PDB file of C-alpha atoms in Angstrom:
ATOM      1  CA  UNK A   1     180.842 150.200  50.294  1.00  0.00           C
ATOM      2  CA  UNK A   2     179.094 148.216  47.603  1.00  0.00           C
ATOM      3  CA  UNK A   3     182.312 146.285  47.021  1.00  0.00           C
ATOM      4  CA  UNK A   4     182.513 145.353  50.719  1.00  0.00           C
ATOM      5  CA  UNK A   5     178.871 144.197  50.770  1.00  0.00           C
ATOM      6  CA  UNK A   6     179.478 142.022  47.711  1.00  0.00           C
ATOM      7  CA  UNK A   7     182.597 140.517  49.277  1.00  0.00           C
ATOM      8  CA  UNK A   8     180.783 139.805  52.498  1.00  0.00           C
ATOM      9  CA  UNK A   9     177.870 138.235  50.599  1.00  0.00           C
ATOM     10  CA  UNK A  10     180.203 135.985  48.635  1.00  0.00           C
ATOM     11  CA  UNK A  11     182.005 135.003  51.846  1.00  0.00           C
ATOM     12  CA  UNK A  12     178.684 134.018  53.521  1.00  0.00           C
ATOM     13  CA  UNK A  13     177.644 131.988  50.500  1.00  0.00           C
ATOM     14  CA  UNK A  14     180.997 130.162  50.484  1.00  0.00           C
ATOM     15  CA  UNK A  15     180.737 129.391  54.207  1.00  0.00           C
ATOM     16  CA  UNK A  16     177.163 128.164  53.811  1.00  0.00           C
ATOM     17  CA  UNK A  17     178.176 125.916  50.869  1.00  0.00           C
ATOM     18  CA  UNK A  18     181.068 124.547  52.888  1.00  0.00           C
ATOM     19  CA  UNK A  19     178.720 123.864  55.822  1.00  0.00           C
ATOM     20  CA  UNK A  20     176.340 121.900  53.539  1.00  0.00           C
ATOM     21  CA  UNK A  21     179.238 119.852  52.106  1.00  0.00           C
ATOM     22  CA  UNK A  22     180.482 118.982  55.620  1.00  0.00           C
ATOM     23  CA  UNK A  23     176.966 117.968  56.743  1.00  0.00           C
ATOM     24  CA  UNK A  24     176.566 115.795  53.604  1.00  0.00           C
ATOM     25  CA  UNK A  25     179.823 113.907  54.172  1.00  0.00           C
ATOM     26  CA  UNK A  26     179.127 113.423  57.853  1.00  0.00           C
ATOM     27  CA  UNK A  27     175.697 111.928  57.012  1.00  0.00           C
ATOM     28  CA  UNK A  28     177.197 109.545  54.444  1.00  0.00           C
ATOM     29  CA  UNK A  29     179.923 108.493  56.908  1.00  0.00           C
ATOM     30  CA  UNK A  30     177.381 107.857  59.655  1.00  0.00           C
ATOM     31  CA  UNK A  31     175.194 105.847  57.280  1.00  0.00           C
ATOM     32  CA  UNK A  32     178.148 103.784  56.068  1.00  0.00           C
ATOM     33  CA  UNK A  33     179.277 103.134  59.658  1.00  0.00           C
ATOM     34  CA  UNK A  34     175.808 102.016  60.652  1.00  0.00           C
ATOM     35  CA  UNK A  35     175.524  99.640  57.706  1.00  0.00           C
ATOM     36  CA  UNK A  36     178.985  98.251  58.405  1.00  0.00           C
ATOM     37  CA  UNK A  37     177.829  97.087  61.848  1.00  0.00           C
ATOM     38  CA  UNK A  38     176.095  93.985  60.523  1.00  0.00           C
ATOM     39  CA  UNK A  39     176.413  90.198  60.674  1.00  0.00           C
ATOM     40  CA  UNK A  40     178.868  90.413  57.784  1.00  0.00           C
ATOM     41  CA  UNK A  41     181.149  92.714  59.775  1.00  0.00           C
ATOM     42  CA  UNK A  42     182.152  89.793  62.081  1.00  0.00           C
ATOM     43  CA  UNK A  43     180.853  86.702  60.373  1.00  0.00           C
ATOM     44  CA  UNK A  44     182.253  87.398  56.896  1.00  0.00           C
ATOM     45  CA  UNK A  45     182.844  83.759  55.862  1.00  0.00           C
ATOM     46  CA  UNK A  46     179.508  82.572  57.200  1.00  0.00           C
ATOM     47  CA  UNK A  47     177.548  85.329  55.446  1.00  0.00           C
ATOM     48  CA  UNK A  48     179.476  84.616  52.198  1.00  0.00           C
ATOM     49  CA  UNK A  49     178.374  80.978  52.455  1.00  0.00           C
ATOM     50  CA  UNK A  50     174.811  82.016  53.259  1.00  0.00           C
ATOM     51  CA  UNK A  51     174.646  83.976  50.021  1.00  0.00           C
ATOM     52  CA  UNK A  52     174.765  80.575  48.238  1.00  0.00           C
ATOM     53  CA  UNK A  53     171.900  79.349  50.392  1.00  0.00           C
ATOM     54  CA  UNK A  54     168.543  78.576  48.794  1.00  0.00           C
ATOM     55  CA  UNK A  55     166.851  80.421  51.683  1.00  0.00           C
ATOM     56  CA  UNK A  56     168.865  83.609  51.028  1.00  0.00           C
ATOM     57  CA  UNK A  57     167.797  83.470  47.388  1.00  0.00           C
ATOM     58  CA  UNK A  58     164.126  83.671  48.385  1.00  0.00           C
ATOM     59  CA  UNK A  59     164.554  86.484  50.903  1.00  0.00           C
ATOM     60  CA  UNK A  60     165.523  84.896  54.218  1.00  0.00           C
ATOM     61  CA  UNK A  61     168.128  86.527  56.457  1.00  0.00           C
ATOM     62  CA  UNK A  62     170.156  85.620  59.552  1.00  0.00           C
ATOM     63  CA  UNK A  63     167.407  86.661  61.980  1.00  0.00           C
ATOM     64  CA  UNK A  64     164.955  84.135  60.501  1.00  0.00           C
ATOM     65  CA  UNK A  65     166.917  81.290  62.089  1.00  0.00           C
ATOM     66  CA  UNK A  66     168.945  83.001  64.817  1.00  0.00           C
ATOM     67  CA  UNK A  67     166.234  85.371  66.022  1.00  0.00           C
ATOM     68  CA  UNK A  68     166.877  88.928  67.109  1.00  0.00           C
ATOM     69  CA  UNK A  69     165.744  92.380  66.088  1.00  0.00           C
ATOM     70  CA  UNK A  70     166.030  93.421  62.487  1.00  0.00           C
ATOM     71  CA  UNK A  71     165.516  96.772  60.762  1.00  0.00           C
ATOM     72  CA  UNK A  72     163.064  96.115  57.884  1.00  0.00           C
ATOM     73  CA  UNK A  73     164.021  99.292  56.030  1.00  0.00           C
ATOM     74  CA  UNK A  74     167.768  98.651  56.161  1.00  0.00           C
ATOM     75  CA  UNK A  75     169.819  96.814  53.551  1.00  0.00           C
ATOM     76  CA  UNK A  76     171.600  94.900  56.283  1.00  0.00           C
ATOM     77  CA  UNK A  77     170.694  93.695  59.783  1.00  0.00           C
ATOM     78  CA  UNK A  78     171.433  96.349  62.393  1.00  0.00           C
ATOM     79  CA  UNK A  79     173.710  96.180  65.450  1.00  0.00           C
ATOM     80  CA  UNK A  80     170.550  95.679  67.559  1.00  0.00           C
ATOM     81  CA  UNK A  81     170.053  92.220  66.091  1.00  0.00           C
ATOM     82  CA  UNK A  82     171.311  90.581  69.348  1.00  0.00           C
ATOM     83  CA  UNK A  83     168.239  91.566  71.282  1.00  0.00           C
ATOM     84  CA  UNK A  84     164.629  90.451  71.587  1.00  0.00           C
ATOM     85  CA  UNK A  85     164.338  86.732  70.767  1.00  0.00           C
ATOM     86  CA  UNK A  86     167.994  86.357  69.666  1.00  0.00           C
ATOM     87  CA  UNK A  87     169.200  82.783  70.321  1.00  0.00           C
ATOM     88  CA  UNK A  88     172.632  82.840  68.701  1.00  0.00           C
ATOM     89  CA  UNK A  89     173.804  79.351  67.757  1.00  0.00           C
ATOM     90  CA  UNK A  90     170.871  76.921  68.098  1.00  0.00           C
ATOM     91  CA  UNK A  91     171.492  73.785  70.196  1.00  0.00           C
ATOM     92  CA  UNK A  92     171.401  70.557  68.165  1.00  0.00           C
ATOM     93  CA  UNK A  93     168.187  69.456  69.894  1.00  0.00           C
ATOM     94  CA  UNK A  94     166.502  72.751  68.841  1.00  0.00           C
ATOM     95  CA  UNK A  95     167.559  72.832  65.196  1.00  0.00           C
ATOM     96  CA  UNK A  96     164.501  70.848  64.112  1.00  0.00           C
ATOM     97  CA  UNK A  97     162.115  73.225  65.843  1.00  0.00           C
ATOM     98  CA  UNK A  98     163.645  76.105  63.868  1.00  0.00           C
ATOM     99  CA  UNK A  99     163.402  74.270  60.534  1.00  0.00           C
ATOM    100  CA  UNK A 100     159.831  73.160  61.372  1.00  0.00           C
ATOM    101  CA  UNK A 101     158.609  76.776  61.242  1.00  0.00           C
ATOM    102  CA  UNK A 102     158.634  76.319  57.466  1.00  0.00           C
ATOM    103  CA  UNK A 103     159.234  72.616  56.852  1.00  0.00           C
ATOM    104  CA  UNK A 104     156.322  71.303  58.862  1.00  0.00           C
ATOM    105  CA  UNK A 105     155.789  67.880  57.271  1.00  0.00           C
ATOM    106  CA  UNK A 106     159.505  67.126  57.001  1.00  0.00           C
ATOM    107  CA  UNK A 107     159.909  67.873  60.708  1.00  0.00           C
ATOM    108  CA  UNK A 108     156.938  65.598  61.561  1.00  0.00           C
ATOM    109  CA  UNK A 109     158.516  62.805  59.541  1.00  0.00           C
ATOM    110  CA  UNK A 110     161.941  63.330  61.091  1.00  0.00           C
ATOM    111  CA  UNK A 111     160.480  63.106  64.594  1.00  0.00           C
ATOM    112  CA  UNK A 112     159.457  59.507  63.746  1.00  0.00           C
ATOM    113  CA  UNK A 113     163.068  58.597  62.831  1.00  0.00           C
ATOM    114  CA  UNK A 114     165.744  56.754  64.771  1.00  0.00           C
ATOM    115  CA  UNK A 115     167.910  59.888  64.536  1.00  0.00           C
ATOM    116  CA  UNK A 116     165.380  61.965  66.480  1.00  0.00           C
ATOM    117  CA  UNK A 117     164.823  59.098  68.912  1.00  0.00           C
ATOM    118  CA  UNK A 118     168.545  59.180  69.740  1.00  0.00           C
ATOM    119  CA  UNK A 119     168.556  62.973  70.155  1.00  0.00           C
ATOM    120  CA  UNK A 120     165.626  62.691  72.576  1.00  0.00           C
ATOM    121  CA  UNK A 121     167.682  60.213  74.565  1.00  0.00           C
ATOM    122  CA  UNK A 122     170.378  62.821  74.902  1.00  0.00           C
ATOM    123  CA  UNK A 123     172.681  61.590  72.133  1.00  0.00           C
ATOM    124  CA  UNK A 124     172.965  64.949  70.410  1.00  0.00           C
ATOM    125  CA  UNK A 125     175.578  63.774  67.901  1.00  0.00           C
ATOM    126  CA  UNK A 126     172.806  61.874  66.077  1.00  0.00           C
ATOM    127  CA  UNK A 127     171.971  63.318  62.690  1.00  0.00           C
ATOM    128  CA  UNK A 128     169.752  66.373  62.548  1.00  0.00           C
ATOM    129  CA  UNK A 129     168.643  68.602  59.643  1.00  0.00           C
ATOM    130  CA  UNK A 130     171.952  70.440  59.221  1.00  0.00           C
ATOM    131  CA  UNK A 131     174.006  67.237  59.105  1.00  0.00           C
ATOM    132  CA  UNK A 132     172.297  66.221  55.877  1.00  0.00           C
ATOM    133  CA  UNK A 133     171.340  69.552  54.346  1.00  0.00           C
ATOM    134  CA  UNK A 134     174.242  71.762  55.479  1.00  0.00           C
ATOM    135  CA  UNK A 135     174.313  74.711  57.828  1.00  0.00           C
ATOM    136  CA  UNK A 136     174.744  78.088  56.179  1.00  0.00           C
ATOM    137  CA  UNK A 137     175.264  76.917  52.591  1.00  0.00           C
ATOM    138  CA  UNK A 138     172.059  74.921  52.228  1.00  0.00           C
ATOM    139  CA  UNK A 139     171.326  74.298  48.589  1.00  0.00           C
ATOM    140  CA  UNK A 140     168.283  72.941  46.805  1.00  0.00           C
ATOM    141  CA  UNK A 141     168.450  69.136  46.498  1.00  0.00           C
ATOM    142  CA  UNK A 142     168.428  69.563  42.687  1.00  0.00           C
ATOM    143  CA  UNK A 143     171.732  71.475  42.931  1.00  0.00           C
ATOM    144  CA  UNK A 144     174.677  69.155  42.119  1.00  0.00           C
ATOM    145  CA  UNK A 145     176.617  70.855  44.945  1.00  0.00           C
ATOM    146  CA  UNK A 146     173.975  70.051  47.532  1.00  0.00           C
ATOM    147  CA  UNK A 147     174.961  67.463  50.171  1.00  0.00           C
ATOM    148  CA  UNK A 148     171.420  66.080  49.822  1.00  0.00           C
ATOM    149  CA  UNK A 149     171.582  65.767  46.056  1.00  0.00           C
ATOM    150  CA  UNK A 150     170.916  62.191  44.934  1.00  0.00           C
ATOM    151  CA  UNK A 151     174.491  61.803  43.663  1.00  0.00           C
ATOM    152  CA  UNK A 152     175.974  63.071  46.960  1.00  0.00           C
ATOM    153  CA  UNK A 153     173.705  61.430  49.464  1.00  0.00           C
ATOM    154  CA  UNK A 154     175.821  58.245  50.017  1.00  0.00           C
ATOM    155  CA  UNK A 155     178.869  60.336  50.936  1.00  0.00           C
ATOM    156  CA  UNK A 156     176.665  62.472  53.225  1.00  0.00           C
ATOM    157  CA  UNK A 157     175.465  59.387  55.085  1.00  0.00           C
ATOM    158  CA  UNK A 158     179.021  58.094  55.274  1.00  0.00           C
ATOM    159  CA  UNK A 159     180.130  61.154  57.207  1.00  0.00           C
ATOM    160  CA  UNK A 160     178.534  59.512  60.278  1.00  0.00           C
ATOM    161  CA  UNK A 161     178.093  55.879  59.223  1.00  0.00           C
ATOM    162  CA  UNK A 162     181.742  55.426  58.248  1.00  0.00           C
ATOM    163  CA  UNK A 163     182.952  57.168  61.393  1.00  0.00           C
ATOM    164  CA  UNK A 164     184.259  54.299  63.569  1.00  0.00           C
ATOM    165  CA  UNK A 165     184.583  56.395  66.702  1.00  0.00           C
ATOM    166  CA  UNK A 166     181.007  57.678  66.451  1.00  0.00           C
ATOM    167  CA  UNK A 167     179.334  54.446  65.341  1.00  0.00           C
ATOM    168  CA  UNK A 168     181.152  52.246  67.889  1.00  0.00           C
ATOM    169  CA  UNK A 169     179.628  54.139  70.819  1.00  0.00           C
ATOM    170  CA  UNK A 170     177.723  51.782  73.111  1.00  0.00           C
ATOM    171  CA  UNK A 171     174.378  53.348  72.318  1.00  0.00           C
ATOM    172  CA  UNK A 172     174.820  52.920  68.574  1.00  0.00           C
ATOM    173  CA  UNK A 173     176.895  49.803  67.927  1.00  0.00           C
ATOM    174  CA  UNK A 174     176.454  50.138  64.156  1.00  0.00           C
ATOM    175  CA  UNK A 175     178.935  48.604  61.717  1.00  0.00           C
ATOM    176  CA  UNK A 176     180.937  51.155  59.787  1.00  0.00           C
ATOM    177  CA  UNK A 177     181.414  49.162  56.580  1.00  0.00           C
ATOM    178  CA  UNK A 178     178.057  50.032  55.059  1.00  0.00           C
ATOM    179  CA  UNK A 179     179.421  52.615  52.646  1.00  0.00           C
ATOM    180  CA  UNK A 180     182.225  50.236  51.635  1.00  0.00           C
ATOM    181  CA  UNK A 181     179.754  47.421  50.924  1.00  0.00           C
ATOM    182  CA  UNK A 182     177.515  49.817  49.029  1.00  0.00           C
ATOM    183  CA  UNK A 183     180.487  50.702  46.840  1.00  0.00           C
ATOM    184  CA  UNK A 184     180.613  47.018  45.780  1.00  0.00           C
ATOM    185  CA  UNK A 185     177.085  47.192  44.452  1.00  0.00           C
ATOM    186  CA  UNK A 186     175.760  47.771  40.955  1.00  0.00           C
ATOM    187  CA  UNK A 187     173.984  50.835  42.308  1.00  0.00           C
ATOM    188  CA  UNK A 188     177.146  52.578  43.301  1.00  0.00           C
ATOM    189  CA  UNK A 189     178.888  51.676  40.019  1.00  0.00           C
ATOM    190  CA  UNK A 190     175.999  53.092  38.034  1.00  0.00           C
ATOM    191  CA  UNK A 191     175.770  56.181  40.244  1.00  0.00           C
ATOM    192  CA  UNK A 192     179.492  56.897  40.000  1.00  0.00           C
ATOM    193  CA  UNK A 193     179.166  56.689  36.189  1.00  0.00           C
ATOM    194  CA  UNK A 194     176.567  59.428  36.158  1.00  0.00           C
ATOM    195  CA  UNK A 195     173.309  57.451  36.238  1.00  0.00           C
ATOM    196  CA  UNK A 196     170.693  59.028  38.518  1.00  0.00           C
ATOM    197  CA  UNK A 197     167.874  56.502  38.427  1.00  0.00           C
ATOM    198  CA  UNK A 198     169.594  54.055  40.786  1.00  0.00           C
ATOM    199  CA  UNK A 199     169.133  53.349  44.464  1.00  0.00           C
ATOM    200  CA  UNK A 200     171.022  55.224  47.143  1.00  0.00           C
ATOM    201  CA  UNK A 201     170.712  55.013  50.912  1.00  0.00           C
ATOM    202  CA  UNK A 202     167.444  56.983  51.149  1.00  0.00           C
ATOM    203  CA  UNK A 203     165.683  54.774  48.565  1.00  0.00           C
ATOM    204  CA  UNK A 204     166.009  51.810  50.935  1.00  0.00           C
ATOM    205  CA  UNK A 205     166.111  53.466  54.330  1.00  0.00           C
ATOM    206  CA  UNK A 206     163.950  56.510  53.558  1.00  0.00           C
ATOM    207  CA  UNK A 207     165.168  60.091  54.061  1.00  0.00           C
ATOM    208  CA  UNK A 208     163.395  61.794  56.973  1.00  0.00           C
ATOM    209  CA  UNK A 209     161.625  58.758  58.478  1.00  0.00           C
ATOM    210  CA  UNK A 210     164.769  56.640  58.831  1.00  0.00           C
ATOM    211  CA  UNK A 211     164.190  53.605  61.047  1.00  0.00           C
TER     212      UNK A 211
END
């Protein structure tokens, strides 16, 4: 009789231990599945780029620009992110209002520029913040890989100003040889040889208040 009781006791302990193990693995699986439903799950390349972003490095996440609900205690944004004030991809005319939440003075200056003037007229292909600074991989201007870095700024301006199709539009009518003529200058020759204290586009035309 004692032998039977001991066997039954051992069996109950084994079943209880098995139950705890199953519950543990189910909890881990549920947690992993929940964390996998994040921005990274679908937007892998974009999130990878964002991890090089100066904003990411100081604690910003997708919801700071795109809106939506976030779980503050989670390591990733939850599946509920596309709710609340979620805006998805901002329209080009609304990009500045998003950036202005932090970059107040820069946005005020930009709204005095010819670029903003054209956007207000409905020409949404005019330059906005992301055209000069990048979209998801925004880097500090001191970073040599930044599109707004002093060394890179002429090529950044040329993306639009050397584009014949864009610049020949009736509401622009701007010559597209400006980058080519700049390349004939002493400034470009010095810049291309590694000198930083030389004039680029922004030194003559300003950066945010471009007229």
